[in-house]
Coordinates of C-alpha atoms in Angstrom, one line a residue:
M26 CA 0.0 0.0 0.0
R27 CA 3.0 2.3 -0.6
T28 CA 0.9 4.2 -3.1
F29 CA -1.4 5.3 -0.3
N30 CA 1.6 6.4 1.7
L31 CA 3.1 8.4 -1.2
L32 CA -0.2 9.9 -2.2
I33 CA -1.2 11.1 1.2
I34 CA 2.2 12.6 1.9
V35 CA 2.6 14.3 -1.5
S36 CA -1.0 15.6 -1.5
L37 CA -0.9 17.0 2.0
C38 CA 2.5 18.6 1.4
S39 CA 1.0 20.3 -1.6
A40 CA -1.9 21.5 0.4
V41 CA 0.4 23.1 3.0
A42 CA 2.5 24.7 0.3
T43 CA 0.8 26.5 -2.6
A44 CA -1.5 25.8 -5.5
Q45 CA -3.5 27.6 -8.1
P46 CA -6.9 28.8 -6.8
S47 CA -9.7 26.5 -7.7
P48 CA -13.3 25.7 -6.6
T49 CA -11.7 23.4 -4.0
S50 CA -9.2 26.0 -2.8
N51 CA -9.2 27.5 0.6
R52 CA -9.2 31.3 1.0
R53 CA -5.4 31.5 0.8
G54 CA -5.2 29.7 -2.6
G55 CA -3.9 26.4 -1.3
R56 CA -5.8 23.2 -2.1
S57 CA -7.9 22.2 0.9
P58 CA -6.4 19.4 3.0
Q59 CA -10.0 18.4 4.0
L60 CA -10.9 17.8 0.3
L61 CA -7.8 15.9 -0.4
F62 CA -8.4 13.7 2.6
Q63 CA -11.8 12.7 1.2
Q64 CA -10.0 10.8 -1.5
F65 CA -8.9 8.3 1.2
D66 CA -11.8 8.7 3.6
K67 CA -14.1 6.2 1.8
N68 CA -17.0 6.2 4.3
A69 CA -16.8 10.0 4.9
D70 CA -16.4 9.7 8.6
G71 CA -13.4 12.0 8.8
R72 CA -11.0 9.2 9.5
V73 CA -8.9 6.6 7.6
S74 CA -9.1 3.2 9.3
R75 CA -6.4 0.6 9.6
E76 CA -8.3 -1.6 7.2
E77 CA -7.8 0.9 4.4
T78 CA -4.0 0.3 4.4
D79 CA -1.9 -2.9 4.4
D80 CA 1.2 -1.3 6.0
A81 CA 0.8 -1.6 9.7
A82 CA 4.1 0.0 10.5
F83 CA 3.4 3.1 8.4
F84 CA -0.1 3.3 9.9
D85 CA 1.2 3.3 13.4
R86 CA 3.7 6.1 12.6
V87 CA 0.9 8.3 11.3
D88 CA -1.7 7.4 13.9
T89 CA 0.0 9.4 16.7
D90 CA -2.7 9.1 19.2
A91 CA -3.0 5.3 18.7
D92 CA -6.8 5.3 18.4
G93 CA -6.9 3.1 15.3
F94 CA -7.6 5.9 12.9
I95 CA -5.7 8.5 10.9
T96 CA -7.3 11.9 11.0
R97 CA -6.7 14.7 8.6
R98 CA -4.7 16.5 11.2
E99 CA -2.5 13.5 11.9
A100 CA -1.8 13.0 8.2
T101 CA -1.0 16.6 7.7
S102 CA 1.3 16.6 10.7
F103 CA 3.0 13.5 9.5
A104 CA 3.5 15.1 6.0
Q105 CA 4.9 18.2 7.7
R106 CA 7.5 16.5 9.8
D107 CA 8.4 13.7 7.4
R108 CA 9.7 16.1 4.7
P109 CA 12.9 18.2 4.7
Q110 CA 12.5 21.5 6.5
E111 CA 13.0 25.0 5.3
T112 CA 13.0 23.6 1.7
Q113 CA 9.5 24.9 0.9
P114 CA 8.8 26.7 -2.4
S115 CA 9.7 30.4 -2.0
A116 CA 6.2 31.7 -2.8
P117 CA 5.1 34.2 -0.1
V118 CA 3.0 32.7 2.6
F119 CA 0.9 35.8 3.1
P120 CA 1.6 38.3 0.3
A121 CA 0.0 41.7 0.6
N122 CA -3.7 41.5 -0.2
T123 CA -5.9 44.5 -0.5
A124 CA -9.0 42.5 -0.3
D125 CA -8.1 41.3 3.2
V126 CA -7.4 44.8 4.3
A127 CA -10.8 46.1 2.9
A128 CA -12.7 43.2 4.5
K129 CA -11.1 43.8 7.9
R130 CA -11.6 47.5 7.7
S131 CA -15.3 46.9 7.0
L132 CA -15.6 44.6 10.0
L133 CA -13.8 47.0 12.3
A134 CA -16.1 49.8 11.2
Q135 CA -18.9 48.1 13.2
I136 CA -17.2 48.9 16.5
D137 CA -18.7 51.9 18.3
P138 CA -16.2 54.4 19.8
V139 CA -16.0 54.4 23.6
V140 CA -13.8 57.4 23.8
G141 CA -15.5 60.8 24.3
K142 CA -18.4 59.5 26.4
Q143 CA -19.3 60.8 29.8
S144 CA -17.0 58.5 31.8
R145 CA -13.5 57.9 30.6
P146 CA -12.7 54.2 29.8
P147 CA -9.6 52.8 31.5
N148 CA -6.1 53.1 30.1
V149 CA -4.5 49.7 29.4
V150 CA -0.8 48.8 29.8
L151 CA 0.0 45.2 28.6
I152 CA 3.5 44.2 29.6
L153 CA 5.0 41.1 28.0
A154 CA 8.2 39.6 29.3
D155 CA 10.3 37.3 27.1
D156 CA 11.6 33.9 28.3
L157 CA 11.4 34.9 31.9
G158 CA 11.6 31.9 34.3
Y159 CA 8.4 31.0 36.0
A160 CA 10.1 31.3 39.4
D161 CA 12.3 34.3 38.6
T162 CA 10.2 36.9 40.3
A163 CA 9.9 37.1 44.1
T164 CA 6.1 36.8 43.9
Y165 CA 6.4 33.5 42.1
G166 CA 9.1 32.1 44.3
S167 CA 12.5 33.7 43.5
R168 CA 14.9 34.1 46.4
S169 CA 17.7 35.2 44.2
I170 CA 16.4 38.1 42.2
P171 CA 14.6 41.0 44.0
T172 CA 11.7 42.2 41.8
P173 CA 9.9 44.8 44.0
H174 CA 8.1 46.6 41.2
I175 CA 6.6 43.4 39.7
D176 CA 5.7 42.2 43.1
R177 CA 3.7 45.3 43.8
L178 CA 1.5 44.5 40.9
A179 CA 0.6 41.3 42.7
S180 CA -0.1 43.0 46.0
A181 CA -2.2 45.7 44.4
G182 CA -4.2 43.3 42.2
A183 CA -4.5 39.6 41.3
K184 CA -1.9 36.9 41.0
L185 CA -3.0 34.1 38.7
T186 CA -1.5 30.8 39.5
D187 CA -2.8 28.7 36.6
A188 CA -2.2 31.0 33.6
Y189 CA -1.0 29.6 30.3
V190 CA 0.2 30.8 26.9
T191 CA -0.8 29.2 23.7
A192 CA 2.7 28.1 22.6
A193 CA 6.0 27.2 24.2
S194 CA 7.9 29.6 21.9
C195 CA 7.9 33.3 21.2
S196 CA 6.2 33.9 17.9
P197 CA 3.2 31.7 18.0
S198 CA 2.5 32.7 21.6
R199 CA 2.4 36.3 20.6
A200 CA 0.0 35.5 17.7
G201 CA -2.4 33.8 20.1
L202 CA -2.3 36.7 22.6
I203 CA -2.7 39.6 20.0
S204 CA -5.5 37.8 18.1
G205 CA -7.4 36.2 21.1
R206 CA -7.6 33.0 19.0
Y207 CA -5.6 29.8 18.9
Q208 CA -2.9 30.7 16.4
Q209 CA -3.3 27.4 14.7
R210 CA -6.5 28.8 13.2
F211 CA -4.2 30.9 11.0
G212 CA -1.7 28.1 10.4
F213 CA 0.8 29.8 12.8
E214 CA 2.1 26.7 14.5
F215 CA 5.9 27.4 14.7
N216 CA 8.2 30.3 15.1
T217 CA 8.6 32.3 11.8
A218 CA 12.3 31.3 11.7
G219 CA 15.2 33.7 11.4
A220 CA 14.4 37.3 10.4
A221 CA 15.8 36.9 6.9
I222 CA 13.7 33.8 6.1
T223 CA 10.7 35.4 7.7
H224 CA 11.1 38.4 5.5
R225 CA 11.8 36.5 2.3
L226 CA 8.9 34.2 2.6
H227 CA 6.4 36.7 4.0
R228 CA 5.7 34.7 7.2
G229 CA 3.7 36.3 10.0
L230 CA 0.3 36.7 11.4
D231 CA -2.3 36.4 8.7
P232 CA -3.1 40.0 7.7
A233 CA -6.8 39.1 7.7
A234 CA -6.7 38.4 11.4
V235 CA -8.2 41.1 13.6
T236 CA -5.8 42.1 16.5
L237 CA -6.6 43.5 19.9
A238 CA -5.0 46.7 18.8
D239 CA -7.3 46.9 15.8
V240 CA -10.3 46.8 18.1
M241 CA -8.8 49.3 20.6
Q242 CA -7.9 51.7 17.8
S243 CA -11.3 51.4 16.2
A244 CA -12.9 52.3 19.6
G245 CA -10.9 55.5 19.8
Y246 CA -7.9 54.5 21.9
R247 CA -4.4 55.9 21.2
T248 CA -2.3 52.7 20.7
A249 CA 1.4 51.9 20.7
A250 CA 3.5 48.8 20.4
I251 CA 6.9 49.3 22.1
G252 CA 9.4 46.4 21.9
K253 CA 9.7 43.1 20.2
W254 CA 7.1 42.4 17.5
H255 CA 7.9 38.9 16.0
L256 CA 4.7 38.6 14.0
G257 CA 6.1 39.3 10.6
T258 CA 8.6 41.8 9.0
R259 CA 7.0 42.7 5.7
A260 CA 4.9 45.8 5.3
Q261 CA 1.6 43.9 5.5
F262 CA 2.5 42.7 9.0
H263 CA 4.0 45.9 10.4
P264 CA 2.5 47.1 13.8
L265 CA 1.4 50.4 12.1
V266 CA -1.1 48.4 9.9
R267 CA -2.1 46.0 12.7
G268 CA -3.9 48.6 14.9
F269 CA -1.1 50.6 16.4
D270 CA -0.7 54.3 16.0
E271 CA 2.9 54.3 17.1
F272 CA 5.8 51.8 17.1
Y273 CA 9.2 51.6 18.6
G274 CA 11.2 48.4 18.6
F275 CA 12.2 45.7 16.2
L276 CA 10.3 43.3 13.9
G277 CA 12.3 40.1 14.3
G278 CA 12.6 37.6 17.2
A279 CA 15.8 38.8 18.9
H280 CA 18.1 41.8 19.1
S281 CA 21.2 42.8 21.1
F282 CA 20.6 44.9 24.2
F283 CA 23.5 47.1 23.2
S284 CA 23.9 49.6 20.4
A285 CA 24.4 48.2 16.9
K286 CA 27.8 49.0 15.5
S287 CA 26.4 49.6 12.0
D288 CA 23.2 49.8 10.1
E289 CA 21.1 46.6 10.2
P290 CA 18.7 45.1 7.6
I291 CA 15.1 46.3 7.8
H292 CA 13.9 43.0 9.2
S293 CA 16.4 43.2 12.1
T294 CA 17.0 46.9 12.9
L295 CA 15.4 48.9 15.7
M296 CA 13.0 51.4 14.3
R297 CA 10.6 54.2 15.2
G298 CA 7.5 53.9 13.1
G299 CA 9.1 52.6 9.9
D300 CA 12.4 54.5 10.2
P301 CA 15.5 52.5 11.2
L302 CA 17.7 53.8 14.0
I303 CA 20.6 52.9 16.2
E304 CA 19.7 53.1 19.9
P305 CA 22.5 54.3 22.2
E306 CA 20.8 53.2 25.4
Y307 CA 20.5 49.7 26.9
L308 CA 17.5 48.3 25.2
T309 CA 15.4 47.4 28.2
D310 CA 15.9 50.9 29.5
A311 CA 15.0 52.3 26.1
I312 CA 11.8 50.4 25.9
A313 CA 10.8 51.7 29.3
R314 CA 11.7 55.2 28.2
E315 CA 9.6 55.1 25.1
T316 CA 6.6 53.7 27.0
V317 CA 6.9 56.5 29.7
N318 CA 7.1 59.1 26.9
F319 CA 4.0 57.6 25.2
I320 CA 2.0 57.7 28.5
E321 CA 3.1 61.3 29.2
K322 CA 2.2 62.4 25.6
H323 CA -1.3 60.8 25.8
A324 CA -2.2 61.1 29.5
D325 CA -5.2 63.2 28.6
Q326 CA -6.9 60.5 26.5
P327 CA -7.5 56.8 26.8
F328 CA -4.4 54.8 25.7
F329 CA -3.4 51.3 25.1
A330 CA 0.3 50.5 25.4
Y331 CA 1.4 47.0 24.4
V332 CA 5.0 46.6 25.8
P333 CA 6.6 43.4 24.6
F334 CA 10.1 43.5 26.1
N335 CA 12.8 41.3 24.6
A336 CA 14.2 40.9 28.2
V337 CA 15.2 38.4 29.2
H338 CA 15.6 36.6 25.9
T339 CA 19.1 35.8 24.6
P340 CA 21.6 37.3 24.1
I341 CA 22.2 37.4 27.8
E342 CA 23.6 40.9 28.1
A343 CA 23.6 43.4 31.0
T344 CA 25.2 46.8 31.8
K345 CA 27.5 47.3 34.8
K346 CA 24.7 49.2 36.6
Y347 CA 22.6 46.1 36.9
Q348 CA 25.6 43.6 37.2
D349 CA 26.7 45.5 40.3
R350 CA 23.5 44.5 42.1
F351 CA 24.7 40.9 42.2
P352 CA 28.3 41.0 43.5
D353 CA 28.1 37.6 45.1
V354 CA 27.1 35.8 41.9
T355 CA 30.3 34.3 40.5
D356 CA 29.0 32.7 37.3
P357 CA 29.0 35.5 34.7
T358 CA 26.0 34.2 32.7
R359 CA 23.9 33.8 35.8
R360 CA 24.9 37.2 37.1
D361 CA 24.0 38.8 33.8
Y362 CA 20.6 37.0 33.7
Y363 CA 19.8 38.2 37.2
A364 CA 20.9 41.7 36.1
M365 CA 18.7 41.6 33.0
T366 CA 15.7 40.5 35.2
S367 CA 16.5 43.4 37.6
A368 CA 16.6 45.8 34.7
L369 CA 13.2 44.5 33.6
D370 CA 11.8 45.0 37.0
D371 CA 13.1 48.6 37.0
A372 CA 11.5 49.1 33.6
V373 CA 8.1 47.9 35.0
G374 CA 8.6 50.3 37.9
N375 CA 9.2 53.3 35.6
I376 CA 6.1 52.5 33.6
I377 CA 3.9 52.2 36.7
A378 CA 5.4 55.4 38.1
A379 CA 4.6 57.3 34.9
V380 CA 0.9 56.2 35.2
A381 CA 0.9 57.4 38.9
D382 CA 2.6 60.7 38.0
H383 CA -0.5 61.6 35.9
D384 CA -3.0 60.4 38.6
L385 CA -4.1 57.6 36.3
T386 CA -3.4 54.6 38.7
D387 CA -6.9 53.8 39.7
N388 CA -8.3 53.9 36.2
T389 CA -5.4 52.0 34.5
L390 CA -5.6 48.3 33.8
V391 CA -2.0 46.9 34.0
I392 CA -1.2 43.3 33.0
F393 CA 2.1 41.6 33.3
V394 CA 2.7 38.2 31.7
N395 CA 5.4 36.1 30.1
D396 CA 5.4 34.8 26.5
N397 CA 6.5 31.2 27.4
G398 CA 8.4 29.3 30.0
G399 CA 12.1 30.1 30.7
P400 CA 14.4 28.1 28.5
T401 CA 16.4 25.2 29.9
Y402 CA 19.3 25.6 27.4
T403 CA 20.6 28.8 29.0
G404 CA 21.1 27.0 32.4
V405 CA 20.1 30.1 34.4
Q406 CA 16.3 30.4 34.3
S407 CA 14.2 28.7 37.0
N408 CA 10.8 27.3 36.3
E409 CA 10.5 25.5 39.6
P410 CA 8.4 23.6 40.6
L411 CA 7.4 23.0 37.0
K412 CA 8.7 20.4 34.5
L413 CA 11.2 21.5 31.8
G414 CA 10.7 24.9 30.0
K415 CA 10.5 26.8 26.8
L416 CA 10.0 24.6 23.6
F417 CA 8.3 21.8 25.7
L418 CA 4.5 21.5 26.2
F419 CA 5.0 20.4 29.8
E420 CA 4.0 22.9 32.5
G421 CA 7.4 24.6 32.5
G422 CA 7.0 25.6 28.8
V423 CA 3.4 26.9 28.8
R424 CA 2.5 27.9 32.4
V425 CA 3.5 31.5 33.0
P426 CA 3.3 34.3 35.6
M427 CA 0.3 36.6 35.1
L428 CA -0.5 39.6 37.2
I429 CA -3.5 41.9 36.7
K430 CA -4.1 45.2 38.5
W431 CA -7.0 47.6 38.1
P432 CA -7.8 49.4 41.4
N433 CA -11.1 50.7 40.2
A434 CA -12.4 47.2 39.6
I435 CA -10.2 44.3 40.8
P436 CA -9.7 43.7 44.6
A437 CA -6.0 43.8 45.7
K438 CA -4.0 40.9 47.2
Q439 CA -6.0 38.2 45.6
V440 CA -4.7 34.9 44.3
F441 CA -6.8 33.4 41.6
G442 CA -6.4 29.7 40.8
G443 CA -8.8 29.2 37.9
T444 CA -7.4 28.0 34.6
T445 CA -6.7 31.0 32.4
S446 CA -4.9 31.8 29.2
T447 CA -3.3 34.7 27.3
L448 CA -6.2 34.1 24.9
D449 CA -8.3 35.8 27.6
L450 CA -6.5 39.1 27.5
F451 CA -8.2 40.3 24.3
P452 CA -11.8 39.8 25.6
T453 CA -10.9 41.0 29.1
I454 CA -9.3 44.2 27.9
A455 CA -12.1 44.9 25.4
A456 CA -14.7 44.3 28.2
A457 CA -12.8 46.6 30.6
A458 CA -12.8 49.3 27.9
G459 CA -16.6 48.9 27.3
I460 CA -16.1 47.7 23.7
D461 CA -18.8 45.5 22.2
V462 CA -16.7 43.2 20.0
P463 CA -18.8 42.2 16.9
T464 CA -19.8 38.5 16.8
A465 CA -18.1 38.4 13.4
I466 CA -14.8 38.6 15.3
P467 CA -14.8 35.2 17.0
L468 CA -12.5 34.8 20.1
D469 CA -11.3 31.7 21.9
G470 CA -10.7 33.5 25.1
V471 CA -12.9 34.4 28.1
N472 CA -13.5 37.7 29.8
L473 CA -11.7 37.3 33.2
L474 CA -13.3 40.4 34.9
P475 CA -16.3 38.6 36.4
Y476 CA -13.9 36.0 37.9
L477 CA -11.5 38.6 39.3
T478 CA -14.2 40.9 40.7
G479 CA -15.9 38.0 42.5
E480 CA -19.1 38.2 40.4
R481 CA -18.6 34.7 39.1
D482 CA -17.1 31.5 40.7
G483 CA -15.3 28.7 39.1
S484 CA -12.7 28.4 36.4
P485 CA -12.7 30.4 33.1
H486 CA -11.6 27.3 31.1
E487 CA -12.3 23.7 31.6
T488 CA -10.1 22.8 28.6
L489 CA -7.0 24.3 26.9
F490 CA -5.1 22.9 23.9
W491 CA -1.6 23.1 22.4
S492 CA -0.1 21.9 19.1
N493 CA 3.5 22.0 17.9
G494 CA 4.0 19.6 15.0
P495 CA 4.2 16.1 16.4
N496 CA 3.8 17.5 19.9
T497 CA 0.4 18.1 21.3
A498 CA -1.1 18.7 24.8
V499 CA -4.4 19.3 26.5
R500 CA -5.4 20.3 30.0
H501 CA -8.9 19.3 31.0
G502 CA -9.8 20.1 34.5
D503 CA -6.8 19.0 36.6
W504 CA -5.7 16.4 34.0
K505 CA -2.9 17.1 31.5
L506 CA -1.9 15.0 28.5
V507 CA 1.3 15.6 26.6
C508 CA 2.1 13.7 23.4
S509 CA 5.1 13.6 21.1
G510 CA 4.7 11.1 18.3
D511 CA 4.1 7.8 20.0
S512 CA 5.2 9.1 23.4
K513 CA 2.5 9.9 25.9
W514 CA 2.5 11.5 29.4
L515 CA -0.6 11.8 31.5
Y516 CA -0.7 13.8 34.8
D517 CA -3.1 14.7 37.5
L518 CA -2.0 18.3 38.2
S519 CA -4.1 18.5 41.4
D520 CA -1.4 16.5 43.3
D521 CA 1.5 16.5 40.8
L522 CA 2.2 20.0 39.6
G523 CA 5.8 19.0 38.7
E524 CA 4.5 16.3 36.3
T525 CA 6.5 13.5 37.9
K526 CA 4.0 10.6 37.8
N527 CA 3.0 9.4 34.3
L528 CA -0.4 7.9 34.6
A529 CA -0.9 7.0 31.0
E530 CA -0.8 3.3 31.5
S531 CA -2.9 3.2 34.7
H532 CA -5.6 5.5 33.6
A533 CA -6.6 4.3 30.1
E534 CA -10.1 5.8 30.1
K535 CA -8.8 9.2 31.1
L536 CA -6.1 9.0 28.4
Q537 CA -8.7 8.1 25.8
Q538 CA -11.0 11.0 26.9
L539 CA -8.2 13.6 26.6
Q540 CA -7.1 12.1 23.2
T541 CA -10.6 12.5 21.9
L542 CA -10.8 16.1 23.1
L543 CA -7.5 16.9 21.5
R544 CA -8.4 15.2 18.2
D545 CA -11.7 17.1 18.0
W546 CA -9.9 20.4 18.6
Q547 CA -7.2 19.6 16.0
E548 CA -9.9 19.0 13.4
E549 CA -10.9 22.7 13.7
M550 CA -7.3 24.0 13.1
L551 CA -5.4 24.7 9.9
P552 CA -2.3 22.8 9.0
P553 CA 1.0 24.8 9.5
K554 CA 1.6 27.4 6.9
W555 CA 5.4 26.8 7.2
P556 CA 7.6 24.1 8.6
S557 CA 9.5 24.1 11.8
K558 CA 13.2 24.9 11.8
A559 CA 15.7 22.3 10.7
G560 CA 17.7 20.4 13.2
R561 CA 14.9 19.2 15.4
R562 CA 16.4 17.8 18.6
V563 CA 15.0 14.7 20.3
H564 CA 15.1 14.7 24.1
D565 CA 14.7 11.9 26.5
V566 CA 11.8 12.7 28.9
D567 CA 11.4 10.1 31.5
G568 CA 12.4 7.3 29.2
Q569 CA 10.4 8.5 26.1
P570 CA 11.5 10.6 23.2
Y571 CA 10.2 14.2 22.8
E572 CA 11.0 16.0 19.5
Q573 CA 11.4 19.8 19.8
N574 CA 9.9 21.7 16.9
I575 CA 10.6 25.4 16.7

């Protein structure tokens, strides 16, 4: 049955790449994987059974959840990971499309302005840290790095203990946050790769996707993105066309914290608006400076400041000012990481002080969150007591610190243990601003305000999902399932937060329940629009292989 093997791989590879538009094309011009799958799904039940093949070994490789069927998603995922990476046709993934722009503009025109009414809506400051260890602030357990400014956000508002991101790496996590939707709905499963590849192949967040900033801007807010973008480098992805009035930062995934020695390519350089620049100041300090300036300039009108720091992402670099705060740390990399985190804390303090200086504290919603777990490969971040870190779908990769402060509405000094997600920030911020988001803008998140104000009990989410090539995960209630190819880990987080006891063999019914939930969710998602990076490393996790896809 090798013909079946070849056909399904080639067909689905073609679907993920590009094809000429046809009556069976999806809206991006690629042939629909669903329609291709129907060639093999003889009884039209959405699955290919073992009986339809005569190659058991091949079937078992594709049937990653071992339920006796190959789904469209499994076949697509197999095709994606079984082919060479970064060798896709060089056709742009999301070329500029005026029809998309017009359709989105028409949709956003349905949003009624909230600015200018009798009562002023709250200002919003959304601070996103980068690669911060889960336990690297004092409020989440650090005894090594003082973080007084971040800690005060917790004491003045809500500390969320079970907050998650939608991906264990930078770029897809940001796509989920800014869109309020699982990024897989846009085929945004992996990092966009290096800035040069991202730029050449037009990778980024689908320009048709509505962002939180689009909605805030349409409602009359003054908006700014200040820091690391990482959602595309071409003009159709630029923050200034994604709902932001102002932009300072860089478009790629990483940048030195020190001044560039010469001009950099447009996809790597720091810029103000669209104009490249060389920043003389330490970058964390500069991002804080620009945010303070934005607040001061627009203190008399409602503003939304999205502040995605690149601290504490590599390169691990710090100035002497911050290094000198840790004289007893002898390891230079650890000292610099601690110094970077201290600089981040100072930056948060400066931003909060600017809000206070204009008597805006009570009516400003401030959110602090991280983009994914701290990486294990640096050797200096701490995600204790969680398992592993960035690039893994275990708790250390996807559970993050999240603090929410809004004195006018959210009681101080509360600890909230409900299951939450960065998907929730879009609907929460929109609700706080009094914006009625049109039903034509579907969101996967939940408005957290009723939970944080005490109006509603319980958990915002019963179930959350993750997908990363052959790696998938689902949390349902207190149960968590992680899969990587044939490897499976099942945990009861209620008494095993560190994911130390794999219950996959002893709880077969629970395993099957979570696999079914995961399979049903995956059927709603698009296949990846681009492959993961080459050089996928396989790690041994408690005796089973886990393949990192970035």
